[in-house]
Structure formats: structure tokens, C-alpha cells
């Protein structure tokens, strides 16, 4: 008996590129999102994440490559099976909370009462969306996209500006959807959120620089961990010398690669008369992203 064929991706991009004149915003990117998984798309501002999402959803034509949504080209019909929260949230600031909910309901063919609004939003139903905080605006946008029970979610920075408790509640809701078979693509700047994803895709300069689980992306990557009586002085010296320094409490961490070793870090501090202990330690996800962005495409993740 042969094994069943793997299920087709819900969302799929193959060798997609997008150019604006001489500028290439997305360069040969392939990415798929399957049912029941969370794929995190991470990278610095300007890495091409939002442009890629617009390509994947068919909101922007690709210069090269192909995208599919639920097995076919993106269309009005297939987008009805999708829940999309853009960075701009897709809300009307000069309409009330209730009016925004009613508009979303009419667009997708369900009742506004089907939208599960948090109590504080229910209490603010007559307020203009532009007059409520960004965190509550994000809660409203998220509640609206879930109401029509989408098969896939695309969330572009969904928790930016949301307090930690609301952020945790949003992620609980995402996990509930995933357990029901929904596929999720999410961009985030929060590394603690990135670690909740089943796998990550790191973009740098419009390309995929690395992909895989957190463990796969950080594997083999190291930092120099510096402990010094005057940590601020050590930090200033390394920063002035052009090292990509980070802080973990009062310990300084410097991502290492072929051109920077722990011995190099120690020699710089010794030359300035700074007493310090320097040891090699495993890199965190934040630090791995610094290394990946510097190194460019990492074939381990492709």
C-alpha cells in the first residue's frame, strides 16, 4: 500500500520576484503554508516581507514566478476563504467600531453579531475607530477576520502596539484556529512570538536568507559573551570599533562569524586596557538573524 500524497499547500509561492524599476524588492522567493501550521516570516524593516505578502495574496502582480491560493490563482472567491490583517489593519478610522464590524460582516456574508468582540470593544461600539487605541484597533481587526471562519490567516505584524496580555490572548486565538486545521502566515518583530511558530522564514534584502525551526536556524551559530566590571565602557569600545554588540542584562554579546572571533573581541578590549572575560556561547534567534542578514542566503534552510 502506497503512502497518501501530501496535502497541497493552502498558500504557495514559487520563485516569486518583484521589481520596481531597477529596484528588486522580492528576489526569487519560494514559500508554502500548509493546513494546521504557523509559518513565521521575519526580517528587518525593508527586508521585503510586506511586498511578498501582497504578491502571495495576488494584490500585487509578480515580475517573475507564480503564486497559488487554495490550489488556484488568487481570486475574489479564493480570498473569501482567507483572513488577512494588513499592517494598516484595513479598518475605517472615521467609522465607529460597530460600523466597521457591520461592514466586514456584509463583505463576507455573515451577521455582525457573529463577530466575537472583547468586552471593552463592545463597550466602545459607538466610538470612532480613530479615537480608540492601536491595541484595541488590532483586536477589532483580528476579531473581524476570524468571524467568517477562514481556512488560512495572513497576519502582518498583528500584535504591534498591543499590550502583553492582549498579545497572549491573540496568540491563544491563533493556536485555537491552527488546531482546527487553519494555516497561518505571520510576520512579527517579536522574537518571543517567532519562537511560537512551527517554522520560520528569514528574509534579508528581498531574499530568503534562512528557513527552518528555531533550532535549525540557530544551530552552529555562536556569539562572544563578554563579562566586564565596566560593561558600559566595554560596550562603548566594541560599538565604536564597529562590532554588532547586543546586551543581555549586563553581559555583552557579539555575534561571531569568519571575520570576527572571540579572540578578536578580547584583543580589542585588551588594547584599550579593559579587563574582561570572553567566552563563546550559542547564539539566540535575535543574534542568528544578525548573522544571517550579514551572510546572505543560507543554503541550510532552503
PDB file of C-alpha atoms in Angstrom:
ATOM      1  CA  UNK A   1       0.000   0.000   0.000  1.00  0.00           C
ATOM      2  CA  UNK A   2       1.452   3.349  -1.014  1.00  0.00           C
ATOM      3  CA  UNK A   3       1.570   6.303   1.349  1.00  0.00           C
ATOM      4  CA  UNK A   4      -1.035   9.003   0.656  1.00  0.00           C
ATOM      5  CA  UNK A   5       0.205  12.025  -1.262  1.00  0.00           C
ATOM      6  CA  UNK A   6       0.997  15.033   0.929  1.00  0.00           C
ATOM      7  CA  UNK A   7      -1.748  17.632   1.097  1.00  0.00           C
ATOM      8  CA  UNK A   8      -1.366  20.584  -1.229  1.00  0.00           C
ATOM      9  CA  UNK A   9      -0.355  23.880   0.421  1.00  0.00           C
ATOM     10  CA  UNK A  10      -3.083  26.365   1.210  1.00  0.00           C
ATOM     11  CA  UNK A  11      -0.831  29.224   0.100  1.00  0.00           C
ATOM     12  CA  UNK A  12       2.108  28.697  -2.234  1.00  0.00           C
ATOM     13  CA  UNK A  13       4.679  30.969  -3.872  1.00  0.00           C
ATOM     14  CA  UNK A  14       7.288  29.608  -6.248  1.00  0.00           C
ATOM     15  CA  UNK A  15      10.351  31.585  -7.308  1.00  0.00           C
ATOM     16  CA  UNK A  16       8.492  34.864  -6.978  1.00  0.00           C
ATOM     17  CA  UNK A  17      10.234  38.163  -7.722  1.00  0.00           C
ATOM     18  CA  UNK A  18       9.001  41.730  -7.838  1.00  0.00           C
ATOM     19  CA  UNK A  19      10.883  44.663  -9.310  1.00  0.00           C
ATOM     20  CA  UNK A  20      10.064  48.355  -9.130  1.00  0.00           C
ATOM     21  CA  UNK A  21      12.144  49.849 -11.912  1.00  0.00           C
ATOM     22  CA  UNK A  22      15.757  48.978 -11.138  1.00  0.00           C
ATOM     23  CA  UNK A  23      14.958  48.024  -7.539  1.00  0.00           C
ATOM     24  CA  UNK A  24      14.230  44.374  -6.699  1.00  0.00           C
ATOM     25  CA  UNK A  25      12.017  44.273  -3.604  1.00  0.00           C
ATOM     26  CA  UNK A  26      11.489  40.478  -3.640  1.00  0.00           C
ATOM     27  CA  UNK A  27      14.061  38.220  -5.273  1.00  0.00           C
ATOM     28  CA  UNK A  28      13.290  34.566  -6.136  1.00  0.00           C
ATOM     29  CA  UNK A  29      11.314  33.696  -3.004  1.00  0.00           C
ATOM     30  CA  UNK A  30       9.558  30.341  -2.567  1.00  0.00           C
ATOM     31  CA  UNK A  31       7.331  29.705   0.443  1.00  0.00           C
ATOM     32  CA  UNK A  32       4.354  27.459   1.209  1.00  0.00           C
ATOM     33  CA  UNK A  33       1.860  27.393   4.095  1.00  0.00           C
ATOM     34  CA  UNK A  34       0.079  24.137   4.869  1.00  0.00           C
ATOM     35  CA  UNK A  35      -3.010  23.359   6.922  1.00  0.00           C
ATOM     36  CA  UNK A  36      -2.531  23.349  10.677  1.00  0.00           C
ATOM     37  CA  UNK A  37       0.824  25.144  10.814  1.00  0.00           C
ATOM     38  CA  UNK A  38       2.173  28.573  11.693  1.00  0.00           C
ATOM     39  CA  UNK A  39       4.878  29.918   9.419  1.00  0.00           C
ATOM     40  CA  UNK A  40       6.696  32.995  10.711  1.00  0.00           C
ATOM     41  CA  UNK A  41       8.093  35.494   8.215  1.00  0.00           C
ATOM     42  CA  UNK A  42      10.744  37.576   9.957  1.00  0.00           C
ATOM     43  CA  UNK A  43      13.352  40.123   8.980  1.00  0.00           C
ATOM     44  CA  UNK A  44      14.319  43.739   9.423  1.00  0.00           C
ATOM     45  CA  UNK A  45      12.222  46.615   8.118  1.00  0.00           C
ATOM     46  CA  UNK A  46      12.723  46.841   4.377  1.00  0.00           C
ATOM     47  CA  UNK A  47      13.526  43.142   4.012  1.00  0.00           C
ATOM     48  CA  UNK A  48      10.584  42.674   1.617  1.00  0.00           C
ATOM     49  CA  UNK A  49       8.108  40.912   3.912  1.00  0.00           C
ATOM     50  CA  UNK A  50       5.052  43.075   3.241  1.00  0.00           C
ATOM     51  CA  UNK A  51       5.719  43.210  -0.510  1.00  0.00           C
ATOM     52  CA  UNK A  52       5.970  39.422  -0.552  1.00  0.00           C
ATOM     53  CA  UNK A  53       2.651  39.070   1.289  1.00  0.00           C
ATOM     54  CA  UNK A  54       0.964  41.309  -1.269  1.00  0.00           C
ATOM     55  CA  UNK A  55       2.390  39.113  -4.032  1.00  0.00           C
ATOM     56  CA  UNK A  56       1.227  35.941  -2.298  1.00  0.00           C
ATOM     57  CA  UNK A  57      -2.312  37.291  -1.993  1.00  0.00           C
ATOM     58  CA  UNK A  58      -2.438  38.455  -5.598  1.00  0.00           C
ATOM     59  CA  UNK A  59      -2.731  42.095  -4.533  1.00  0.00           C
ATOM     60  CA  UNK A  60       0.429  42.898  -6.473  1.00  0.00           C
ATOM     61  CA  UNK A  61       1.496  41.203  -9.729  1.00  0.00           C
ATOM     62  CA  UNK A  62       4.781  39.311  -9.681  1.00  0.00           C
ATOM     63  CA  UNK A  63       7.541  40.222 -12.095  1.00  0.00           C
ATOM     64  CA  UNK A  64       8.501  36.536 -12.159  1.00  0.00           C
ATOM     65  CA  UNK A  65       7.253  33.311 -10.602  1.00  0.00           C
ATOM     66  CA  UNK A  66       3.803  32.083  -9.655  1.00  0.00           C
ATOM     67  CA  UNK A  67       1.527  32.076  -6.604  1.00  0.00           C
ATOM     68  CA  UNK A  68      -1.487  29.937  -5.764  1.00  0.00           C
ATOM     69  CA  UNK A  69      -4.196  30.205  -3.123  1.00  0.00           C
ATOM     70  CA  UNK A  70      -6.095  27.021  -2.202  1.00  0.00           C
ATOM     71  CA  UNK A  71      -4.790  25.327  -5.337  1.00  0.00           C
ATOM     72  CA  UNK A  72      -5.520  28.054  -7.890  1.00  0.00           C
ATOM     73  CA  UNK A  73      -4.676  31.620  -8.805  1.00  0.00           C
ATOM     74  CA  UNK A  74      -5.753  34.201  -6.199  1.00  0.00           C
ATOM     75  CA  UNK A  75      -9.264  35.402  -6.939  1.00  0.00           C
ATOM     76  CA  UNK A  76     -12.187  37.106  -5.245  1.00  0.00           C
ATOM     77  CA  UNK A  77     -13.672  33.695  -4.493  1.00  0.00           C
ATOM     78  CA  UNK A  78     -10.499  32.227  -3.004  1.00  0.00           C
ATOM     79  CA  UNK A  79      -9.877  35.337  -0.915  1.00  0.00           C
ATOM     80  CA  UNK A  80     -13.241  34.745   0.784  1.00  0.00           C
ATOM     81  CA  UNK A  81     -11.583  31.707   2.404  1.00  0.00           C
ATOM     82  CA  UNK A  82      -8.790  33.905   3.742  1.00  0.00           C
ATOM     83  CA  UNK A  83      -8.417  36.088   6.827  1.00  0.00           C
ATOM     84  CA  UNK A  84      -5.976  38.930   6.224  1.00  0.00           C
ATOM     85  CA  UNK A  85      -4.865  41.565   8.725  1.00  0.00           C
ATOM     86  CA  UNK A  86      -2.544  44.047   6.981  1.00  0.00           C
ATOM     87  CA  UNK A  87      -0.177  46.369   8.791  1.00  0.00           C
ATOM     88  CA  UNK A  88      -2.688  49.168   8.245  1.00  0.00           C
ATOM     89  CA  UNK A  89      -5.411  46.909   9.744  1.00  0.00           C
ATOM     90  CA  UNK A  90      -7.974  47.519   6.962  1.00  0.00           C
ATOM     91  CA  UNK A  91     -10.266  49.500   9.269  1.00  0.00           C
ATOM     92  CA  UNK A  92     -12.026  52.808   8.599  1.00  0.00           C
ATOM     93  CA  UNK A  93     -10.925  55.329  11.206  1.00  0.00           C
ATOM     94  CA  UNK A  94     -13.861  57.670  10.537  1.00  0.00           C
ATOM     95  CA  UNK A  95     -16.405  54.906  11.194  1.00  0.00           C
ATOM     96  CA  UNK A  96     -17.397  53.532  14.585  1.00  0.00           C
ATOM     97  CA  UNK A  97     -16.397  50.141  15.936  1.00  0.00           C
ATOM     98  CA  UNK A  98     -19.927  48.856  15.251  1.00  0.00           C
ATOM     99  CA  UNK A  99     -19.939  50.265  11.709  1.00  0.00           C
ATOM    100  CA  UNK A 100     -16.594  48.653  10.919  1.00  0.00           C
ATOM    101  CA  UNK A 101     -17.880  45.316  12.221  1.00  0.00           C
ATOM    102  CA  UNK A 102     -21.071  45.656  10.154  1.00  0.00           C
ATOM    103  CA  UNK A 103     -19.049  46.464   7.029  1.00  0.00           C
ATOM    104  CA  UNK A 104     -16.833  43.399   7.477  1.00  0.00           C
ATOM    105  CA  UNK A 105     -19.890  41.230   8.054  1.00  0.00           C
ATOM    106  CA  UNK A 106     -21.577  42.491   4.892  1.00  0.00           C
ATOM    107  CA  UNK A 107     -18.422  41.958   2.823  1.00  0.00           C
ATOM    108  CA  UNK A 108     -18.153  38.301   3.842  1.00  0.00           C
ATOM    109  CA  UNK A 109     -21.848  37.490   4.133  1.00  0.00           C
ATOM    110  CA  UNK A 110     -22.322  36.900   7.849  1.00  0.00           C
ATOM    111  CA  UNK A 111     -24.026  38.750  10.699  1.00  0.00           C
ATOM    112  CA  UNK A 112     -22.188  41.407  12.673  1.00  0.00           C
ATOM    113  CA  UNK A 113     -23.367  39.591  15.830  1.00  0.00           C
ATOM    114  CA  UNK A 114     -21.153  36.679  14.779  1.00  0.00           C
ATOM    115  CA  UNK A 115     -18.036  38.762  15.480  1.00  0.00           C
ATOM    116  CA  UNK A 116     -16.707  37.854  18.923  1.00  0.00           C
ATOM    117  CA  UNK A 117     -15.632  41.267  20.199  1.00  0.00           C
ATOM    118  CA  UNK A 118     -13.821  41.611  23.549  1.00  0.00           C
ATOM    119  CA  UNK A 119     -15.962  43.295  26.238  1.00  0.00           C
ATOM    120  CA  UNK A 120     -14.011  46.568  26.118  1.00  0.00           C
ATOM    121  CA  UNK A 121     -14.689  46.840  22.376  1.00  0.00           C
ATOM    122  CA  UNK A 122     -18.378  46.099  22.881  1.00  0.00           C
ATOM    123  CA  UNK A 123     -18.440  48.959  25.386  1.00  0.00           C
ATOM    124  CA  UNK A 124     -16.781  51.194  22.765  1.00  0.00           C
ATOM    125  CA  UNK A 125     -19.035  50.173  19.871  1.00  0.00           C
ATOM    126  CA  UNK A 126     -20.241  53.762  19.282  1.00  0.00           C
ATOM    127  CA  UNK A 127     -16.756  55.286  19.267  1.00  0.00           C
ATOM    128  CA  UNK A 128     -14.880  56.139  16.083  1.00  0.00           C
ATOM    129  CA  UNK A 129     -12.095  53.651  15.418  1.00  0.00           C
ATOM    130  CA  UNK A 130      -9.629  56.523  15.074  1.00  0.00           C
ATOM    131  CA  UNK A 131     -10.348  57.517  18.669  1.00  0.00           C
ATOM    132  CA  UNK A 132      -9.515  54.170  20.289  1.00  0.00           C
ATOM    133  CA  UNK A 133      -6.006  52.889  20.974  1.00  0.00           C
ATOM    134  CA  UNK A 134      -3.946  50.949  18.442  1.00  0.00           C
ATOM    135  CA  UNK A 135      -4.091  47.820  20.580  1.00  0.00           C
ATOM    136  CA  UNK A 136      -7.895  47.791  20.542  1.00  0.00           C
ATOM    137  CA  UNK A 137      -7.899  48.540  16.814  1.00  0.00           C
ATOM    138  CA  UNK A 138      -5.809  45.418  16.279  1.00  0.00           C
ATOM    139  CA  UNK A 139      -8.178  43.398  18.455  1.00  0.00           C
ATOM    140  CA  UNK A 140     -11.089  44.607  16.324  1.00  0.00           C
ATOM    141  CA  UNK A 141      -9.341  43.749  13.050  1.00  0.00           C
ATOM    142  CA  UNK A 142      -8.442  40.282  14.332  1.00  0.00           C
ATOM    143  CA  UNK A 143     -11.970  39.556  15.585  1.00  0.00           C
ATOM    144  CA  UNK A 144     -13.400  40.611  12.217  1.00  0.00           C
ATOM    145  CA  UNK A 145     -11.166  38.297  10.150  1.00  0.00           C
ATOM    146  CA  UNK A 146     -11.986  35.280  12.326  1.00  0.00           C
ATOM    147  CA  UNK A 147     -15.764  35.718  12.107  1.00  0.00           C
ATOM    148  CA  UNK A 148     -16.140  34.151   8.649  1.00  0.00           C
ATOM    149  CA  UNK A 149     -14.092  31.067   9.726  1.00  0.00           C
ATOM    150  CA  UNK A 150     -11.234  31.364   7.201  1.00  0.00           C
ATOM    151  CA  UNK A 151      -9.149  28.389   6.090  1.00  0.00           C
ATOM    152  CA  UNK A 152      -5.945  30.439   6.170  1.00  0.00           C
ATOM    153  CA  UNK A 153      -4.785  33.516   8.048  1.00  0.00           C
ATOM    154  CA  UNK A 154      -2.201  36.052   6.888  1.00  0.00           C
ATOM    155  CA  UNK A 155      -1.246  38.398   9.710  1.00  0.00           C
ATOM    156  CA  UNK A 156       1.184  41.261   9.047  1.00  0.00           C
ATOM    157  CA  UNK A 157       2.569  42.427  12.406  1.00  0.00           C
ATOM    158  CA  UNK A 158      -0.710  41.510  14.149  1.00  0.00           C
ATOM    159  CA  UNK A 159       0.355  42.374  17.710  1.00  0.00           C
ATOM    160  CA  UNK A 160       2.374  45.548  17.159  1.00  0.00           C
ATOM    161  CA  UNK A 161       1.223  48.098  19.721  1.00  0.00           C
ATOM    162  CA  UNK A 162      -0.735  45.510  21.730  1.00  0.00           C
ATOM    163  CA  UNK A 163      -0.038  45.077  25.447  1.00  0.00           C
ATOM    164  CA  UNK A 164       1.439  41.736  26.606  1.00  0.00           C
ATOM    165  CA  UNK A 165      -1.848  40.349  27.947  1.00  0.00           C
ATOM    166  CA  UNK A 166      -3.763  41.160  24.751  1.00  0.00           C
ATOM    167  CA  UNK A 167      -0.862  39.761  22.725  1.00  0.00           C
ATOM    168  CA  UNK A 168      -1.056  36.480  24.625  1.00  0.00           C
ATOM    169  CA  UNK A 169      -4.821  36.312  24.041  1.00  0.00           C
ATOM    170  CA  UNK A 170      -4.364  36.904  20.318  1.00  0.00           C
ATOM    171  CA  UNK A 171      -1.825  34.096  20.124  1.00  0.00           C
ATOM    172  CA  UNK A 172      -4.161  31.800  22.054  1.00  0.00           C
ATOM    173  CA  UNK A 173      -6.799  32.534  19.409  1.00  0.00           C
ATOM    174  CA  UNK A 174      -4.293  31.820  16.631  1.00  0.00           C
ATOM    175  CA  UNK A 175      -3.377  28.486  18.207  1.00  0.00           C
ATOM    176  CA  UNK A 176      -7.040  27.540  18.506  1.00  0.00           C
ATOM    177  CA  UNK A 177      -7.514  28.214  14.790  1.00  0.00           C
ATOM    178  CA  UNK A 178      -4.423  26.154  13.914  1.00  0.00           C
ATOM    179  CA  UNK A 179      -5.664  23.225  15.982  1.00  0.00           C
ATOM    180  CA  UNK A 180      -8.776  23.331  13.773  1.00  0.00           C
ATOM    181  CA  UNK A 181      -6.660  22.993  10.616  1.00  0.00           C
ATOM    182  CA  UNK A 182      -6.170  26.658   9.670  1.00  0.00           C
ATOM    183  CA  UNK A 183      -2.818  27.560   8.121  1.00  0.00           C
ATOM    184  CA  UNK A 184      -1.181  30.781   9.327  1.00  0.00           C
ATOM    185  CA  UNK A 185       1.474  33.055   7.862  1.00  0.00           C
ATOM    186  CA  UNK A 186       2.552  35.768  10.299  1.00  0.00           C
ATOM    187  CA  UNK A 187       5.169  38.493  10.241  1.00  0.00           C
ATOM    188  CA  UNK A 188       6.499  39.713  13.553  1.00  0.00           C
ATOM    189  CA  UNK A 189       9.286  41.780  15.104  1.00  0.00           C
ATOM    190  CA  UNK A 190       8.924  39.997  18.450  1.00  0.00           C
ATOM    191  CA  UNK A 191      11.359  37.096  18.736  1.00  0.00           C
ATOM    192  CA  UNK A 192       9.376  35.523  21.581  1.00  0.00           C
ATOM    193  CA  UNK A 193       6.464  35.358  19.127  1.00  0.00           C
ATOM    194  CA  UNK A 194       8.668  33.992  16.359  1.00  0.00           C
ATOM    195  CA  UNK A 195       9.538  31.095  18.642  1.00  0.00           C
ATOM    196  CA  UNK A 196       5.846  30.135  18.786  1.00  0.00           C
ATOM    197  CA  UNK A 197       5.880  29.447  15.046  1.00  0.00           C
ATOM    198  CA  UNK A 198       6.281  25.904  13.735  1.00  0.00           C
ATOM    199  CA  UNK A 199       8.930  27.132  11.328  1.00  0.00           C
ATOM    200  CA  UNK A 200      10.476  30.417  10.316  1.00  0.00           C
ATOM    201  CA  UNK A 201      11.489  32.077   7.073  1.00  0.00           C
ATOM    202  CA  UNK A 202      14.073  34.851   7.465  1.00  0.00           C
ATOM    203  CA  UNK A 203      14.178  37.493   4.737  1.00  0.00           C
ATOM    204  CA  UNK A 204      17.054  39.886   4.106  1.00  0.00           C
ATOM    205  CA  UNK A 205      17.355  42.274   1.149  1.00  0.00           C
ATOM    206  CA  UNK A 206      14.345  40.700  -0.560  1.00  0.00           C
ATOM    207  CA  UNK A 207      15.633  37.128  -0.420  1.00  0.00           C
ATOM    208  CA  UNK A 208      15.199  34.132   1.848  1.00  0.00           C
ATOM    209  CA  UNK A 209      18.324  34.121   3.976  1.00  0.00           C
ATOM    210  CA  UNK A 210      17.397  31.103   6.125  1.00  0.00           C
ATOM    211  CA  UNK A 211      14.425  28.860   6.851  1.00  0.00           C
ATOM    212  CA  UNK A 212      13.571  26.137   9.322  1.00  0.00           C
ATOM    213  CA  UNK A 213      12.812  25.722  13.006  1.00  0.00           C
ATOM    214  CA  UNK A 214      14.416  27.988  15.599  1.00  0.00           C
ATOM    215  CA  UNK A 215      16.804  25.169  16.454  1.00  0.00           C
ATOM    216  CA  UNK A 216      17.787  24.692  12.808  1.00  0.00           C
ATOM    217  CA  UNK A 217      18.385  28.398  12.236  1.00  0.00           C
ATOM    218  CA  UNK A 218      20.467  28.912  15.382  1.00  0.00           C
ATOM    219  CA  UNK A 219      22.411  25.618  15.093  1.00  0.00           C
ATOM    220  CA  UNK A 220      26.150  26.166  14.847  1.00  0.00           C
ATOM    221  CA  UNK A 221      25.898  29.933  15.259  1.00  0.00           C
ATOM    222  CA  UNK A 222      27.812  31.444  18.150  1.00  0.00           C
ATOM    223  CA  UNK A 223      28.480  34.713  19.966  1.00  0.00           C
ATOM    224  CA  UNK A 224      31.266  36.098  22.085  1.00  0.00           C
ATOM    225  CA  UNK A 225      29.855  36.687  25.564  1.00  0.00           C
ATOM    226  CA  UNK A 226      31.744  39.425  27.401  1.00  0.00           C
ATOM    227  CA  UNK A 227      31.680  39.985  31.166  1.00  0.00           C
ATOM    228  CA  UNK A 228      33.471  43.114  32.385  1.00  0.00           C
ATOM    229  CA  UNK A 229      33.477  45.176  35.614  1.00  0.00           C
ATOM    230  CA  UNK A 230      32.611  48.234  33.497  1.00  0.00           C
ATOM    231  CA  UNK A 231      30.203  46.741  30.995  1.00  0.00           C
ATOM    232  CA  UNK A 232      29.165  50.141  29.643  1.00  0.00           C
ATOM    233  CA  UNK A 233      32.787  51.034  28.848  1.00  0.00           C
ATOM    234  CA  UNK A 234      33.348  47.682  27.144  1.00  0.00           C
ATOM    235  CA  UNK A 235      30.147  48.119  25.167  1.00  0.00           C
ATOM    236  CA  UNK A 236      31.183  51.606  24.019  1.00  0.00           C
ATOM    237  CA  UNK A 237      34.625  50.393  22.889  1.00  0.00           C
ATOM    238  CA  UNK A 238      33.268  47.482  20.868  1.00  0.00           C
ATOM    239  CA  UNK A 239      30.471  49.574  19.396  1.00  0.00           C
ATOM    240  CA  UNK A 240      32.915  52.311  18.342  1.00  0.00           C
ATOM    241  CA  UNK A 241      35.093  49.628  16.722  1.00  0.00           C
ATOM    242  CA  UNK A 242      32.157  48.527  14.547  1.00  0.00           C
ATOM    243  CA  UNK A 243      31.192  45.298  16.299  1.00  0.00           C
ATOM    244  CA  UNK A 244      27.447  44.354  16.242  1.00  0.00           C
ATOM    245  CA  UNK A 245      27.105  44.454  20.039  1.00  0.00           C
ATOM    246  CA  UNK A 246      23.993  43.383  21.952  1.00  0.00           C
ATOM    247  CA  UNK A 247      23.159  43.383  25.649  1.00  0.00           C
ATOM    248  CA  UNK A 248      21.825  40.549  27.783  1.00  0.00           C
ATOM    249  CA  UNK A 249      21.461  42.136  31.194  1.00  0.00           C
ATOM    250  CA  UNK A 250      24.988  43.437  31.848  1.00  0.00           C
ATOM    251  CA  UNK A 251      26.641  40.911  29.595  1.00  0.00           C
ATOM    252  CA  UNK A 252      27.731  41.972  26.141  1.00  0.00           C
ATOM    253  CA  UNK A 253      27.158  39.563  23.271  1.00  0.00           C
ATOM    254  CA  UNK A 254      28.809  39.870  19.861  1.00  0.00           C
ATOM    255  CA  UNK A 255      27.648  37.583  17.011  1.00  0.00           C
ATOM    256  CA  UNK A 256      30.626  35.696  15.573  1.00  0.00           C
ATOM    257  CA  UNK A 257      31.457  34.713  12.017  1.00  0.00           C
ATOM    258  CA  UNK A 258      34.524  34.008   9.916  1.00  0.00           C
ATOM    259  CA  UNK A 259      35.690  37.640  10.090  1.00  0.00           C
ATOM    260  CA  UNK A 260      35.047  38.060  13.844  1.00  0.00           C
ATOM    261  CA  UNK A 261      36.253  35.611  16.502  1.00  0.00           C
ATOM    262  CA  UNK A 262      36.079  35.672  20.288  1.00  0.00           C
ATOM    263  CA  UNK A 263      39.857  36.226  20.324  1.00  0.00           C
ATOM    264  CA  UNK A 264      39.372  39.343  18.173  1.00  0.00           C
ATOM    265  CA  UNK A 265      36.887  40.714  20.709  1.00  0.00           C
ATOM    266  CA  UNK A 266      39.268  40.014  23.588  1.00  0.00           C
ATOM    267  CA  UNK A 267      42.188  41.694  21.817  1.00  0.00           C
ATOM    268  CA  UNK A 268      40.187  44.886  21.178  1.00  0.00           C
ATOM    269  CA  UNK A 269      39.295  45.147  24.867  1.00  0.00           C
ATOM    270  CA  UNK A 270      42.860  44.333  25.993  1.00  0.00           C
ATOM    271  CA  UNK A 271      44.247  47.038  23.707  1.00  0.00           C
ATOM    272  CA  UNK A 272      42.009  49.595  25.467  1.00  0.00           C
ATOM    273  CA  UNK A 273      43.038  48.378  28.912  1.00  0.00           C
ATOM    274  CA  UNK A 274      39.614  46.898  29.732  1.00  0.00           C
ATOM    275  CA  UNK A 275      39.603  43.817  31.949  1.00  0.00           C
ATOM    276  CA  UNK A 276      37.061  41.309  30.674  1.00  0.00           C
ATOM    277  CA  UNK A 277      36.380  37.620  30.323  1.00  0.00           C
ATOM    278  CA  UNK A 278      35.299  36.490  26.873  1.00  0.00           C
ATOM    279  CA  UNK A 279      33.756  33.117  26.120  1.00  0.00           C
ATOM    280  CA  UNK A 280      31.982  31.562  23.158  1.00  0.00           C
ATOM    281  CA  UNK A 281      28.250  30.809  23.640  1.00  0.00           C
ATOM    282  CA  UNK A 282      25.373  29.603  21.427  1.00  0.00           C
ATOM    283  CA  UNK A 283      23.565  32.368  19.525  1.00  0.00           C
ATOM    284  CA  UNK A 284      19.973  33.331  20.272  1.00  0.00           C
ATOM    285  CA  UNK A 285      17.424  33.766  17.484  1.00  0.00           C
ATOM    286  CA  UNK A 286      17.960  37.558  17.520  1.00  0.00           C
ATOM    287  CA  UNK A 287      21.684  37.056  17.117  1.00  0.00           C
ATOM    288  CA  UNK A 288      21.255  34.415  14.443  1.00  0.00           C
ATOM    289  CA  UNK A 289      19.178  36.921  12.479  1.00  0.00           C
ATOM    290  CA  UNK A 290      22.065  39.412  12.634  1.00  0.00           C
ATOM    291  CA  UNK A 291      24.416  36.752  11.295  1.00  0.00           C
ATOM    292  CA  UNK A 292      22.004  35.589   8.606  1.00  0.00           C
ATOM    293  CA  UNK A 293      21.381  39.140   7.418  1.00  0.00           C
ATOM    294  CA  UNK A 294      25.116  39.674   7.155  1.00  0.00           C
ATOM    295  CA  UNK A 295      25.901  36.356   5.477  1.00  0.00           C
ATOM    296  CA  UNK A 296      23.073  36.440   2.918  1.00  0.00           C
ATOM    297  CA  UNK A 297      21.372  33.258   1.681  1.00  0.00           C
ATOM    298  CA  UNK A 298      21.915  30.248   3.932  1.00  0.00           C
ATOM    299  CA  UNK A 299      21.555  27.027   1.962  1.00  0.00           C
ATOM    300  CA  UNK A 300      20.934  25.053   5.177  1.00  0.00           C
ATOM    301  CA  UNK A 301      17.435  26.474   5.283  1.00  0.00           C
ATOM    302  CA  UNK A 302      16.467  26.086   1.660  1.00  0.00           C
TER     303      UNK A 302
END
